Amino acid sequence: MGHDEEVFIREAFASNWIAPLGPHVDAFEREVCQFTGAKAACALASGTAAIHLALRLLGVSAGDEVLCATLTFAATANPILYQGASPIFIDSEKQSWNIDPTLVAEALAEKRRAGKLPKAIIAVDLLGQCADYDTLNAVCAEYSVPLVQDAAESIGATYKGQASGRQGRVGIFSFNGNKIITTSGGGMLLSDDETLIEQARFLATQARDPAPHYQHSTYGYNYRLSNVLAAIGRGQLRVLPERVAARHANEAAYRAGLGNVPGVSFMPTASWSVSNHWLTHIQIDPASAGASREDVRLALEREGIESRPLWKPLHLQPIFAGCHAYLSGVAKQLFANGLSLPSGSALTELERQRIISIVRAALPSAKSSSSIS
Ligand SMILES: *Cc1c(COP(=O)(O)O)cnc(C)c1O
């Protein structure tokens, strides 16, 4: 937490606005619009709720199909199931590790030939780096299929100078506790389509028709963010640039300390994106490093330090077994060798150096190379 969060929370208490709406919710939405340049935004209980509303508002329903990046957290795809639709998983390209536009084009061409196009495409900005949106949007336009940008991990990143979250027809952010800024739990749906965001607000508050009594013509959800949590979000938005700078410092330190170790490579930097470096991620090639990512993970664990494998691709998850997928093998390979290093905004230089020495000690290939820093 920064400083303003507590000030805003006290204000929420003083005004007795402890409800899933209120002045902080409105202000948080306005400020996210200012920060990103989006025309409208709706604050929600979670990023997952935002994806769910996006899919429902784009008309995804039972029996439909949705194209979805495979290299991501399950929360990206679960809302497809909530709608009774089926995901079709798309592999990663090598420049940003995000959804491969070539495979998207292949899938859409095949689906058109079969007579039924998917209702939507969900792209994910993996670990804070944006997908190849110009290429994706061109493909989406060709087939008139809307793009949902799951920017849960990439708030504060940019795509060709534009704030992340604005590259699809709708974008979503997450303010879950593990993200770069947090409201403990929370999310945001944003779009330049103000009508769509109005509809999201309606569905997120139990779909109450405008009437003095309780009147419902459709079913809704209890998905709105509390005024207290929005107060936290407003403070967090103010420290976002500092948080991004802290994550960049983590990445730079790890690159300096591990960049020259044979068999270790970092997530590539795509020309179109400036990542927020939510997580610093390395690939460990066991053949040239002399140890596997699991060896390194366990070495860190023995010292009480948590690191994590990359997301296990969704097409390999038991819950999604049997789902249709367009694969090149990239995501599976990245999962096999990938390790996300400790990346908290509060990491000190001393802590980073300790992590680097443990990683180097676990890698036989590091013995022949000296640390740059
Ligand atoms: C965290 C995350 C979500 C879910 O957000 P919640 O706010 O936790 O519901 C969705 N997609 C991705 C890629 C995420 O990392």
mmCIF file of C-alpha atoms and ligand atoms in Angstrom:
data_model
loop_
_atom_site.group_PDB
_atom_site.id
_atom_site.type_symbol
_atom_site.label_atom_id
_atom_site.label_comp_id
_atom_site.label_asym_id
_atom_site.label_seq_id
_atom_site.Cartn_x
_atom_site.Cartn_y
_atom_site.Cartn_z
ATOM 1 C CA MET A 1 0.000 0.000 0.000
ATOM 2 C CA GLY A 2 1.017 3.567 -0.587
ATOM 3 C CA HIS A 3 -0.103 6.536 1.509
ATOM 4 C CA ASP A 4 -3.375 7.752 -0.017
ATOM 5 C CA GLU A 5 -5.202 4.419 0.328
ATOM 6 C CA GLU A 6 -5.771 4.901 4.064
ATOM 7 C CA VAL A 7 -6.816 8.511 3.579
ATOM 8 C CA PHE A 8 -9.457 7.446 1.043
ATOM 9 C CA ILE A 9 -10.658 4.549 3.239
ATOM 10 C CA ARG A 10 -11.103 6.907 6.186
ATOM 11 C CA GLU A 11 -13.148 9.133 3.922
ATOM 12 C CA ALA A 12 -15.361 6.164 2.974
ATOM 13 C CA PHE A 13 -15.913 5.410 6.671
ATOM 14 C CA ALA A 14 -16.502 9.037 7.599
ATOM 15 C CA SER A 15 -19.165 9.372 4.919
ATOM 16 C CA ASN A 16 -20.607 5.908 5.821
ATOM 17 C CA TRP A 17 -20.459 4.810 2.171
ATOM 18 C CA ILE A 18 -19.817 1.101 2.809
ATOM 19 C CA ALA A 19 -21.680 -0.300 -0.177
ATOM 20 C CA PRO A 20 -21.015 -1.821 -3.563
ATOM 21 C CA LEU A 21 -21.352 1.639 -5.062
ATOM 22 C CA GLY A 22 -20.523 5.171 -3.948
ATOM 23 C CA PRO A 23 -18.334 8.159 -4.705
ATOM 24 C CA HIS A 24 -15.037 6.233 -4.585
ATOM 25 C CA VAL A 25 -16.352 3.690 -7.104
ATOM 26 C CA ASP A 26 -17.347 6.500 -9.481
ATOM 27 C CA ALA A 27 -14.026 8.291 -8.956
ATOM 28 C CA PHE A 28 -12.004 5.070 -9.403
ATOM 29 C CA GLU A 29 -13.738 4.446 -12.731
ATOM 30 C CA ARG A 30 -13.114 8.036 -13.842
ATOM 31 C CA GLU A 31 -9.464 7.824 -12.864
ATOM 32 C CA VAL A 32 -8.929 4.545 -14.701
ATOM 33 C CA CYS A 33 -10.466 6.206 -17.772
ATOM 34 C CA GLN A 34 -8.109 9.167 -17.382
ATOM 35 C CA PHE A 35 -5.117 6.899 -16.923
ATOM 36 C CA THR A 36 -5.866 4.654 -19.897
ATOM 37 C CA GLY A 37 -7.741 7.049 -22.170
ATOM 38 C CA ALA A 38 -10.731 4.667 -22.315
ATOM 39 C CA LYS A 39 -14.141 6.333 -22.692
ATOM 40 C CA ALA A 40 -15.889 4.235 -20.036
ATOM 41 C CA ALA A 41 -15.115 1.782 -17.254
ATOM 42 C CA CYS A 42 -17.046 -0.313 -14.767
ATOM 43 C CA ALA A 43 -15.466 -1.309 -11.441
ATOM 44 C CA LEU A 44 -16.171 -4.922 -10.519
ATOM 45 C CA ALA A 45 -15.578 -7.498 -7.803
ATOM 46 C CA SER A 46 -12.869 -9.297 -9.816
ATOM 47 C CA GLY A 47 -11.118 -9.563 -13.143
ATOM 48 C CA THR A 48 -12.906 -12.868 -13.682
ATOM 49 C CA ALA A 49 -16.259 -11.090 -13.282
ATOM 50 C CA ALA A 50 -15.117 -8.545 -15.871
ATOM 51 C CA ILE A 51 -14.291 -11.297 -18.390
ATOM 52 C CA HIS A 52 -17.628 -12.969 -17.684
ATOM 53 C CA LEU A 53 -19.597 -9.765 -18.302
ATOM 54 C CA ALA A 54 -17.565 -9.055 -21.453
ATOM 55 C CA LEU A 55 -18.441 -12.449 -22.903
ATOM 56 C CA ARG A 56 -22.117 -12.192 -22.021
ATOM 57 C CA LEU A 57 -22.339 -8.689 -23.513
ATOM 58 C CA LEU A 58 -20.620 -9.840 -26.704
ATOM 59 C CA GLY A 59 -23.355 -12.435 -27.076
ATOM 60 C CA VAL A 60 -21.425 -15.563 -26.138
ATOM 61 C CA SER A 61 -23.976 -18.208 -25.159
ATOM 62 C CA ALA A 62 -24.532 -21.956 -24.919
ATOM 63 C CA GLY A 63 -23.056 -23.889 -27.829
ATOM 64 C CA ASP A 64 -20.837 -21.019 -28.997
ATOM 65 C CA GLU A 65 -17.083 -21.161 -29.358
ATOM 66 C CA VAL A 66 -14.479 -18.656 -28.127
ATOM 67 C CA LEU A 67 -10.821 -18.529 -29.182
ATOM 68 C CA CYS A 68 -8.561 -18.161 -26.162
ATOM 69 C CA ALA A 69 -4.826 -17.958 -25.477
ATOM 70 C CA THR A 70 -3.640 -21.252 -24.007
ATOM 71 C CA LEU A 71 -0.698 -19.854 -22.038
ATOM 72 C CA THR A 72 -2.603 -18.161 -19.226
ATOM 73 C CA PHE A 73 -4.286 -18.533 -15.861
ATOM 74 C CA ALA A 74 -7.514 -20.561 -15.809
ATOM 75 C CA ALA A 75 -9.525 -17.441 -14.912
ATOM 76 C CA THR A 76 -9.149 -16.262 -18.524
ATOM 77 C CA ALA A 77 -11.100 -19.243 -19.850
ATOM 78 C CA ASN A 78 -13.445 -20.182 -16.999
ATOM 79 C CA PRO A 79 -16.037 -17.529 -17.946
ATOM 80 C CA ILE A 80 -16.338 -19.235 -21.362
ATOM 81 C CA LEU A 81 -17.637 -22.245 -19.427
ATOM 82 C CA TYR A 82 -19.931 -20.043 -17.289
ATOM 83 C CA GLN A 83 -21.657 -19.085 -20.550
ATOM 84 C CA GLY A 84 -22.023 -22.718 -21.619
ATOM 85 C CA ALA A 85 -19.648 -22.089 -24.524
ATOM 86 C CA SER A 86 -16.482 -23.994 -25.512
ATOM 87 C CA PRO A 87 -12.956 -22.618 -25.598
ATOM 88 C CA ILE A 88 -10.683 -23.247 -28.553
ATOM 89 C CA PHE A 89 -7.127 -22.788 -27.369
ATOM 90 C CA ILE A 90 -4.511 -20.972 -29.410
ATOM 91 C CA ASP A 91 -0.769 -21.399 -28.924
ATOM 92 C CA SER A 92 1.788 -18.640 -28.328
ATOM 93 C CA GLU A 93 4.018 -16.828 -30.790
ATOM 94 C CA LYS A 94 7.706 -16.490 -29.950
ATOM 95 C CA GLN A 95 8.116 -12.695 -29.791
ATOM 96 C CA SER A 96 5.877 -11.976 -26.805
ATOM 97 C CA TRP A 97 4.670 -15.484 -25.865
ATOM 98 C CA ASN A 98 1.103 -14.284 -26.397
ATOM 99 C CA ILE A 99 -1.706 -15.588 -28.612
ATOM 100 C CA ASP A 100 -0.351 -16.281 -32.114
ATOM 101 C CA PRO A 101 -2.231 -14.183 -34.720
ATOM 102 C CA THR A 102 -1.260 -16.646 -37.472
ATOM 103 C CA LEU A 103 -2.963 -19.483 -35.628
ATOM 104 C CA VAL A 104 -5.951 -17.224 -34.893
ATOM 105 C CA ALA A 105 -6.275 -16.542 -38.622
ATOM 106 C CA GLU A 106 -5.981 -20.256 -39.357
ATOM 107 C CA ALA A 107 -8.681 -21.097 -36.796
ATOM 108 C CA LEU A 108 -11.044 -18.408 -38.106
ATOM 109 C CA ALA A 109 -10.590 -19.491 -41.725
ATOM 110 C CA GLU A 110 -11.336 -23.086 -40.773
ATOM 111 C CA LYS A 111 -14.370 -22.124 -38.679
ATOM 112 C CA ARG A 112 -15.756 -19.994 -41.485
ATOM 113 C CA ARG A 113 -15.432 -22.902 -43.892
ATOM 114 C CA ALA A 114 -17.270 -25.054 -41.337
ATOM 115 C CA GLY A 115 -20.066 -22.447 -41.284
ATOM 116 C CA LYS A 116 -19.853 -21.062 -37.742
ATOM 117 C CA LEU A 117 -17.445 -18.428 -36.483
ATOM 118 C CA PRO A 118 -16.381 -18.112 -32.827
ATOM 119 C CA LYS A 119 -18.247 -15.379 -30.927
ATOM 120 C CA ALA A 120 -15.137 -13.762 -29.452
ATOM 121 C CA ILE A 121 -11.369 -13.968 -29.070
ATOM 122 C CA ILE A 122 -9.604 -13.547 -25.733
ATOM 123 C CA ALA A 123 -6.005 -12.338 -25.883
ATOM 124 C CA VAL A 124 -3.906 -12.188 -22.712
ATOM 125 C CA ASP A 125 -0.971 -9.910 -21.904
ATOM 126 C CA LEU A 126 1.269 -12.543 -20.372
ATOM 127 C CA LEU A 127 3.199 -11.470 -17.266
ATOM 128 C CA GLY A 128 2.621 -7.821 -18.213
ATOM 129 C CA GLN A 129 3.643 -7.772 -21.883
ATOM 130 C CA CYS A 130 1.068 -6.886 -24.546
ATOM 131 C CA ALA A 131 0.037 -9.213 -27.354
ATOM 132 C CA ASP A 132 0.482 -8.321 -31.046
ATOM 133 C CA TYR A 133 -2.702 -6.234 -31.230
ATOM 134 C CA ASP A 134 -2.395 -4.550 -34.638
ATOM 135 C CA THR A 135 -2.082 -7.952 -36.271
ATOM 136 C CA LEU A 136 -4.817 -9.466 -34.083
ATOM 137 C CA ASN A 137 -7.218 -6.577 -34.706
ATOM 138 C CA ALA A 138 -6.696 -6.842 -38.458
ATOM 139 C CA VAL A 139 -7.611 -10.532 -38.339
ATOM 140 C CA CYS A 140 -10.594 -9.815 -36.052
ATOM 141 C CA ALA A 141 -11.832 -7.098 -38.425
ATOM 142 C CA GLU A 142 -11.594 -9.439 -41.395
ATOM 143 C CA TYR A 143 -13.947 -11.889 -39.693
ATOM 144 C CA SER A 144 -15.959 -9.372 -37.602
ATOM 145 C CA VAL A 145 -15.161 -11.236 -34.389
ATOM 146 C CA PRO A 146 -14.697 -9.006 -31.301
ATOM 147 C CA LEU A 147 -11.461 -9.039 -29.308
ATOM 148 C CA VAL A 148 -11.407 -9.168 -25.501
ATOM 149 C CA GLN A 149 -8.123 -8.051 -23.969
ATOM 150 C CA ASP A 150 -7.371 -9.820 -20.698
ATOM 151 C CA ALA A 151 -4.999 -7.178 -19.350
ATOM 152 C CA ALA A 152 -5.248 -8.556 -15.790
ATOM 153 C CA GLU A 153 -1.457 -8.697 -15.564
ATOM 154 C CA SER A 154 -0.525 -5.693 -17.695
ATOM 155 C CA ILE A 155 -1.964 -2.542 -16.118
ATOM 156 C CA GLY A 156 0.758 0.095 -16.418
ATOM 157 C CA ALA A 157 2.261 -1.495 -19.541
ATOM 158 C CA THR A 158 1.960 0.157 -22.950
ATOM 159 C CA TYR A 159 1.260 -0.999 -26.484
ATOM 160 C CA LYS A 160 2.902 1.291 -29.071
ATOM 161 C CA GLY A 161 2.701 4.117 -26.527
ATOM 162 C CA GLN A 162 -0.962 3.552 -25.677
ATOM 163 C CA ALA A 163 -2.012 2.316 -22.232
ATOM 164 C CA SER A 164 -2.570 -1.405 -21.984
ATOM 165 C CA GLY A 165 -6.217 -2.418 -21.679
ATOM 166 C CA ARG A 166 -7.341 -0.329 -24.652
ATOM 167 C CA GLN A 167 -6.335 -2.569 -27.536
ATOM 168 C CA GLY A 168 -9.459 -4.721 -27.833
ATOM 169 C CA ARG A 169 -13.156 -3.990 -28.092
ATOM 170 C CA VAL A 170 -13.186 -4.446 -24.310
ATOM 171 C CA GLY A 171 -10.329 -4.671 -21.848
ATOM 172 C CA ILE A 172 -10.215 -6.057 -18.363
ATOM 173 C CA PHE A 173 -7.981 -5.362 -15.366
ATOM 174 C CA SER A 174 -7.608 -7.325 -12.145
ATOM 175 C CA PHE A 175 -6.872 -5.834 -8.740
ATOM 176 C CA ASN A 176 -6.435 -9.175 -7.042
ATOM 177 C CA GLY A 177 -3.874 -9.362 -4.236
ATOM 178 C CA ASN A 178 -1.177 -10.887 -6.454
ATOM 179 C CA LYS A 179 -1.311 -8.206 -9.164
ATOM 180 C CA ILE A 180 0.923 -5.148 -9.541
ATOM 181 C CA ILE A 181 -1.686 -2.953 -7.829
ATOM 182 C CA THR A 182 -4.487 -4.352 -5.720
ATOM 183 C CA THR A 183 -7.738 -3.610 -3.921
ATOM 184 C CA SER A 184 -7.380 -7.027 -2.186
ATOM 185 C CA GLY A 185 -9.893 -8.245 -4.757
ATOM 186 C CA GLY A 186 -11.374 -6.316 -7.625
ATOM 187 C CA GLY A 187 -11.507 -5.792 -11.347
ATOM 188 C CA MET A 188 -12.431 -3.347 -14.077
ATOM 189 C CA LEU A 189 -14.081 -3.595 -17.460
ATOM 190 C CA LEU A 190 -13.152 -0.825 -19.891
ATOM 191 C CA SER A 191 -14.165 0.100 -23.396
ATOM 192 C CA ASP A 192 -14.737 2.991 -25.757
ATOM 193 C CA ASP A 193 -18.261 1.612 -26.174
ATOM 194 C CA GLU A 194 -20.147 3.510 -23.466
ATOM 195 C CA THR A 195 -23.376 1.597 -24.063
ATOM 196 C CA LEU A 196 -21.627 -1.689 -23.441
ATOM 197 C CA ILE A 197 -20.192 -0.425 -20.149
ATOM 198 C CA GLU A 198 -23.650 0.857 -19.130
ATOM 199 C CA GLN A 199 -25.036 -2.626 -19.781
ATOM 200 C CA ALA A 200 -22.205 -4.144 -17.742
ATOM 201 C CA ARG A 201 -23.115 -1.889 -14.805
ATOM 202 C CA PHE A 202 -26.750 -2.976 -15.138
ATOM 203 C CA LEU A 203 -25.922 -6.710 -15.189
ATOM 204 C CA ALA A 204 -23.387 -6.338 -12.369
ATOM 205 C CA THR A 205 -26.056 -4.913 -10.036
ATOM 206 C CA GLN A 206 -28.632 -7.723 -10.369
ATOM 207 C CA ALA A 207 -30.159 -6.362 -13.603
ATOM 208 C CA ARG A 208 -32.742 -4.135 -11.946
ATOM 209 C CA ASP A 209 -35.012 -2.473 -14.457
ATOM 210 C CA PRO A 210 -35.675 1.230 -13.910
ATOM 211 C CA ALA A 211 -38.793 1.004 -11.715
ATOM 212 C CA PRO A 212 -39.615 2.050 -8.136
ATOM 213 C CA HIS A 213 -40.182 -1.615 -7.183
ATOM 214 C CA TYR A 214 -37.878 -4.580 -7.915
ATOM 215 C CA GLN A 215 -38.416 -5.452 -11.556
ATOM 216 C CA HIS A 216 -36.243 -7.825 -13.628
ATOM 217 C CA SER A 217 -36.446 -8.669 -17.316
ATOM 218 C CA THR A 218 -33.177 -10.620 -17.370
ATOM 219 C CA TYR A 219 -30.876 -12.200 -14.817
ATOM 220 C CA GLY A 220 -27.896 -10.320 -13.433
ATOM 221 C CA TYR A 221 -25.032 -10.757 -10.996
ATOM 222 C CA ASN A 222 -23.732 -9.259 -7.786
ATOM 223 C CA TYR A 223 -20.444 -8.182 -9.334
ATOM 224 C CA ARG A 224 -19.920 -4.571 -8.228
ATOM 225 C CA LEU A 225 -16.870 -3.360 -6.312
ATOM 226 C CA SER A 226 -17.330 -2.015 -2.799
ATOM 227 C CA ASN A 227 -16.822 1.687 -2.158
ATOM 228 C CA VAL A 228 -14.182 0.796 0.469
ATOM 229 C CA LEU A 229 -12.156 -1.292 -1.989
ATOM 230 C CA ALA A 230 -12.491 1.387 -4.666
ATOM 231 C CA ALA A 231 -10.975 3.795 -2.116
ATOM 232 C CA ILE A 232 -7.941 1.505 -1.937
ATOM 233 C CA GLY A 233 -7.862 1.320 -5.731
ATOM 234 C CA ARG A 234 -7.681 5.101 -6.062
ATOM 235 C CA GLY A 235 -4.626 5.217 -3.813
ATOM 236 C CA GLN A 236 -3.053 2.294 -5.668
ATOM 237 C CA LEU A 237 -3.527 3.967 -9.037
ATOM 238 C CA ARG A 238 -1.423 6.862 -7.751
ATOM 239 C CA VAL A 239 1.515 4.578 -6.904
ATOM 240 C CA LEU A 240 1.262 2.493 -10.089
ATOM 241 C CA PRO A 241 4.192 4.281 -11.800
ATOM 242 C CA GLU A 242 6.369 3.568 -8.735
ATOM 243 C CA ARG A 243 5.294 -0.064 -8.731
ATOM 244 C CA VAL A 244 6.129 -0.421 -12.423
ATOM 245 C CA ALA A 245 9.542 1.176 -11.789
ATOM 246 C CA ALA A 246 10.164 -1.283 -8.930
ATOM 247 C CA ARG A 247 9.306 -4.256 -11.200
ATOM 248 C CA HIS A 248 11.593 -2.896 -13.905
ATOM 249 C CA ALA A 249 14.379 -2.674 -11.309
ATOM 250 C CA ASN A 250 13.783 -6.343 -10.421
ATOM 251 C CA GLU A 251 14.020 -7.349 -14.073
ATOM 252 C CA ALA A 252 17.179 -5.288 -14.612
ATOM 253 C CA ALA A 253 18.879 -6.767 -11.546
ATOM 254 C CA TYR A 254 18.047 -10.329 -12.562
ATOM 255 C CA ARG A 255 19.255 -9.685 -16.105
ATOM 256 C CA ALA A 256 22.534 -8.289 -14.786
ATOM 257 C CA GLY A 257 23.006 -11.204 -12.421
ATOM 258 C CA LEU A 258 21.852 -14.097 -14.597
ATOM 259 C CA GLY A 259 21.891 -12.823 -18.173
ATOM 260 C CA ASN A 260 25.244 -14.332 -19.052
ATOM 261 C CA VAL A 261 24.633 -17.779 -17.553
ATOM 262 C CA PRO A 262 24.687 -20.354 -20.356
ATOM 263 C CA GLY A 263 21.255 -21.972 -20.687
ATOM 264 C CA VAL A 264 19.384 -19.099 -19.010
ATOM 265 C CA SER A 265 17.291 -16.752 -21.110
ATOM 266 C CA PHE A 266 14.773 -14.044 -20.277
ATOM 267 C CA MET A 267 11.294 -13.397 -21.629
ATOM 268 C CA PRO A 268 11.825 -11.653 -24.972
ATOM 269 C CA THR A 269 10.870 -7.989 -25.293
ATOM 270 C CA ALA A 270 8.427 -7.501 -28.150
ATOM 271 C CA SER A 271 9.020 -4.360 -30.203
ATOM 272 C CA TRP A 272 5.388 -3.242 -29.771
ATOM 273 C CA SER A 273 5.154 -3.336 -25.979
ATOM 274 C CA VAL A 274 6.743 -1.866 -22.899
ATOM 275 C CA SER A 275 5.964 -4.493 -20.279
ATOM 276 C CA ASN A 276 5.186 -3.577 -16.678
ATOM 277 C CA HIS A 277 7.388 -6.585 -15.782
ATOM 278 C CA TRP A 278 4.770 -7.819 -13.331
ATOM 279 C CA LEU A 279 6.880 -10.967 -13.007
ATOM 280 C CA THR A 280 10.464 -11.502 -14.089
ATOM 281 C CA HIS A 281 10.600 -14.807 -15.875
ATOM 282 C CA ILE A 282 13.506 -16.982 -16.985
ATOM 283 C CA GLN A 283 13.763 -20.026 -19.179
ATOM 284 C CA ILE A 284 16.268 -22.683 -18.161
ATOM 285 C CA ASP A 285 17.452 -25.012 -20.895
ATOM 286 C CA PRO A 286 18.564 -28.109 -18.952
ATOM 287 C CA ALA A 287 20.916 -29.273 -21.710
ATOM 288 C CA SER A 288 23.110 -26.167 -21.598
ATOM 289 C CA ALA A 289 22.448 -25.053 -18.006
ATOM 290 C CA GLY A 290 23.196 -28.457 -16.502
ATOM 291 C CA ALA A 291 20.092 -28.228 -14.280
ATOM 292 C CA SER A 292 16.359 -27.912 -14.816
ATOM 293 C CA ARG A 293 13.891 -25.231 -13.787
ATOM 294 C CA GLU A 294 12.661 -27.673 -11.133
ATOM 295 C CA ASP A 295 16.203 -27.996 -9.711
ATOM 296 C CA VAL A 296 16.367 -24.219 -9.406
ATOM 297 C CA ARG A 297 12.873 -23.937 -7.959
ATOM 298 C CA LEU A 298 13.711 -26.522 -5.287
ATOM 299 C CA ALA A 299 17.047 -24.834 -4.499
ATOM 300 C CA LEU A 300 15.169 -21.583 -3.843
ATOM 301 C CA GLU A 301 12.499 -23.410 -1.849
ATOM 302 C CA ARG A 302 15.149 -24.926 0.434
ATOM 303 C CA GLU A 303 16.113 -21.344 1.304
ATOM 304 C CA GLY A 304 12.485 -20.458 2.004
ATOM 305 C CA ILE A 305 12.096 -18.520 -1.265
ATOM 306 C CA GLU A 306 9.086 -19.102 -3.480
ATOM 307 C CA SER A 307 9.390 -19.138 -7.266
ATOM 308 C CA ARG A 308 6.841 -20.557 -9.673
ATOM 309 C CA PRO A 309 6.609 -22.421 -12.965
ATOM 310 C CA LEU A 310 4.917 -20.527 -15.783
ATOM 311 C CA TRP A 311 1.141 -21.040 -16.235
ATOM 312 C CA LYS A 312 0.501 -24.601 -17.329
ATOM 313 C CA PRO A 313 -1.088 -24.208 -20.773
ATOM 314 C CA LEU A 314 -4.858 -24.584 -20.545
ATOM 315 C CA HIS A 315 -5.057 -27.163 -23.342
ATOM 316 C CA LEU A 316 -2.988 -29.437 -21.055
ATOM 317 C CA GLN A 317 -5.277 -28.954 -18.035
ATOM 318 C CA PRO A 318 -7.547 -31.868 -17.057
ATOM 319 C CA ILE A 319 -10.609 -29.579 -16.992
ATOM 320 C CA PHE A 320 -10.057 -28.619 -20.637
ATOM 321 C CA ALA A 321 -9.018 -32.049 -21.926
ATOM 322 C CA GLY A 322 -10.658 -32.725 -25.255
ATOM 323 C CA CYS A 323 -11.071 -29.045 -26.142
ATOM 324 C CA HIS A 324 -10.163 -28.103 -29.675
ATOM 325 C CA ALA A 325 -6.762 -26.357 -29.955
ATOM 326 C CA TYR A 326 -4.469 -24.833 -32.584
ATOM 327 C CA LEU A 327 -0.954 -25.690 -31.473
ATOM 328 C CA SER A 328 2.633 -25.037 -32.464
ATOM 329 C CA GLY A 329 4.242 -26.447 -29.321
ATOM 330 C CA VAL A 330 5.591 -23.062 -28.136
ATOM 331 C CA ALA A 331 3.497 -22.772 -24.935
ATOM 332 C CA LYS A 332 4.196 -26.354 -23.895
ATOM 333 C CA GLN A 333 7.939 -25.808 -24.292
ATOM 334 C CA LEU A 334 7.837 -22.512 -22.376
ATOM 335 C CA PHE A 335 5.986 -24.237 -19.555
ATOM 336 C CA ALA A 336 8.555 -27.040 -19.417
ATOM 337 C CA ASN A 337 11.525 -24.709 -18.879
ATOM 338 C CA GLY A 338 9.971 -21.598 -17.358
ATOM 339 C CA LEU A 339 10.444 -20.173 -13.879
ATOM 340 C CA SER A 340 9.019 -16.913 -12.541
ATOM 341 C CA LEU A 341 11.407 -15.389 -10.017
ATOM 342 C CA PRO A 342 10.358 -13.497 -6.885
ATOM 343 C CA SER A 343 9.128 -10.178 -8.261
ATOM 344 C CA GLY A 344 7.446 -8.215 -5.479
ATOM 345 C CA SER A 345 7.614 -4.421 -5.619
ATOM 346 C CA ALA A 346 9.181 -4.379 -2.137
ATOM 347 C CA LEU A 347 12.170 -6.626 -2.975
ATOM 348 C CA THR A 348 15.436 -5.047 -1.838
ATOM 349 C CA GLU A 349 18.726 -5.132 -3.736
ATOM 350 C CA LEU A 350 20.131 -7.378 -0.996
ATOM 351 C CA GLU A 351 17.263 -9.848 -1.414
ATOM 352 C CA ARG A 352 17.670 -9.869 -5.200
ATOM 353 C CA GLN A 353 21.392 -10.555 -4.882
ATOM 354 C CA ARG A 354 20.674 -13.423 -2.493
ATOM 355 C CA ILE A 355 18.180 -14.921 -4.969
ATOM 356 C CA ILE A 356 20.666 -14.510 -7.813
ATOM 357 C CA SER A 357 23.425 -16.312 -5.866
ATOM 358 C CA ILE A 358 21.113 -19.215 -5.015
ATOM 359 C CA VAL A 359 20.027 -19.534 -8.658
ATOM 360 C CA ARG A 360 23.640 -19.373 -9.862
ATOM 361 C CA ALA A 361 24.735 -21.958 -7.290
ATOM 362 C CA ALA A 362 22.030 -24.314 -8.576
ATOM 363 C CA LEU A 363 23.205 -23.985 -12.191
ATOM 364 C CA PRO A 364 26.431 -25.841 -13.108
ATOM 365 C CA SER A 365 26.756 -23.625 -16.209
ATOM 366 C CA ALA A 366 27.065 -20.518 -13.983
ATOM 367 C CA LYS A 367 30.450 -21.714 -12.668
ATOM 368 C CA SER A 368 32.060 -20.870 -15.978
ATOM 369 C CA SER A 369 30.572 -17.363 -16.194
ATOM 370 C CA SER A 370 30.958 -14.433 -13.849
ATOM 371 C CA SER A 371 28.158 -12.167 -12.683
ATOM 372 C CA ILE A 372 28.022 -8.838 -14.568
ATOM 373 C CA SER A 373 26.894 -6.843 -11.542
HETATM 374 C C1 LIG B 1 -5.406 -12.682 -12.193
HETATM 375 C C2 LIG B 1 -5.859 -13.000 -13.546
HETATM 376 C C3 LIG B 1 -7.223 -13.083 -13.867
HETATM 377 C C4 LIG B 1 -8.306 -13.058 -12.834
HETATM 378 O O1 LIG B 1 -8.431 -11.891 -12.123
HETATM 379 P P1 LIG B 1 -9.165 -11.929 -10.693
HETATM 380 O O2 LIG B 1 -9.287 -10.500 -10.321
HETATM 381 O O3 LIG B 1 -8.280 -12.709 -9.771
HETATM 382 O O4 LIG B 1 -10.483 -12.591 -10.882
HETATM 383 C C5 LIG B 1 -7.583 -13.285 -15.183
HETATM 384 N N1 LIG B 1 -6.670 -13.417 -16.134
HETATM 385 C C6 LIG B 1 -5.341 -13.349 -15.872
HETATM 386 C C7 LIG B 1 -4.385 -13.471 -16.998
HETATM 387 C C8 LIG B 1 -4.896 -13.170 -14.569
HETATM 388 O O5 LIG B 1 -3.576 -13.148 -14.310
#
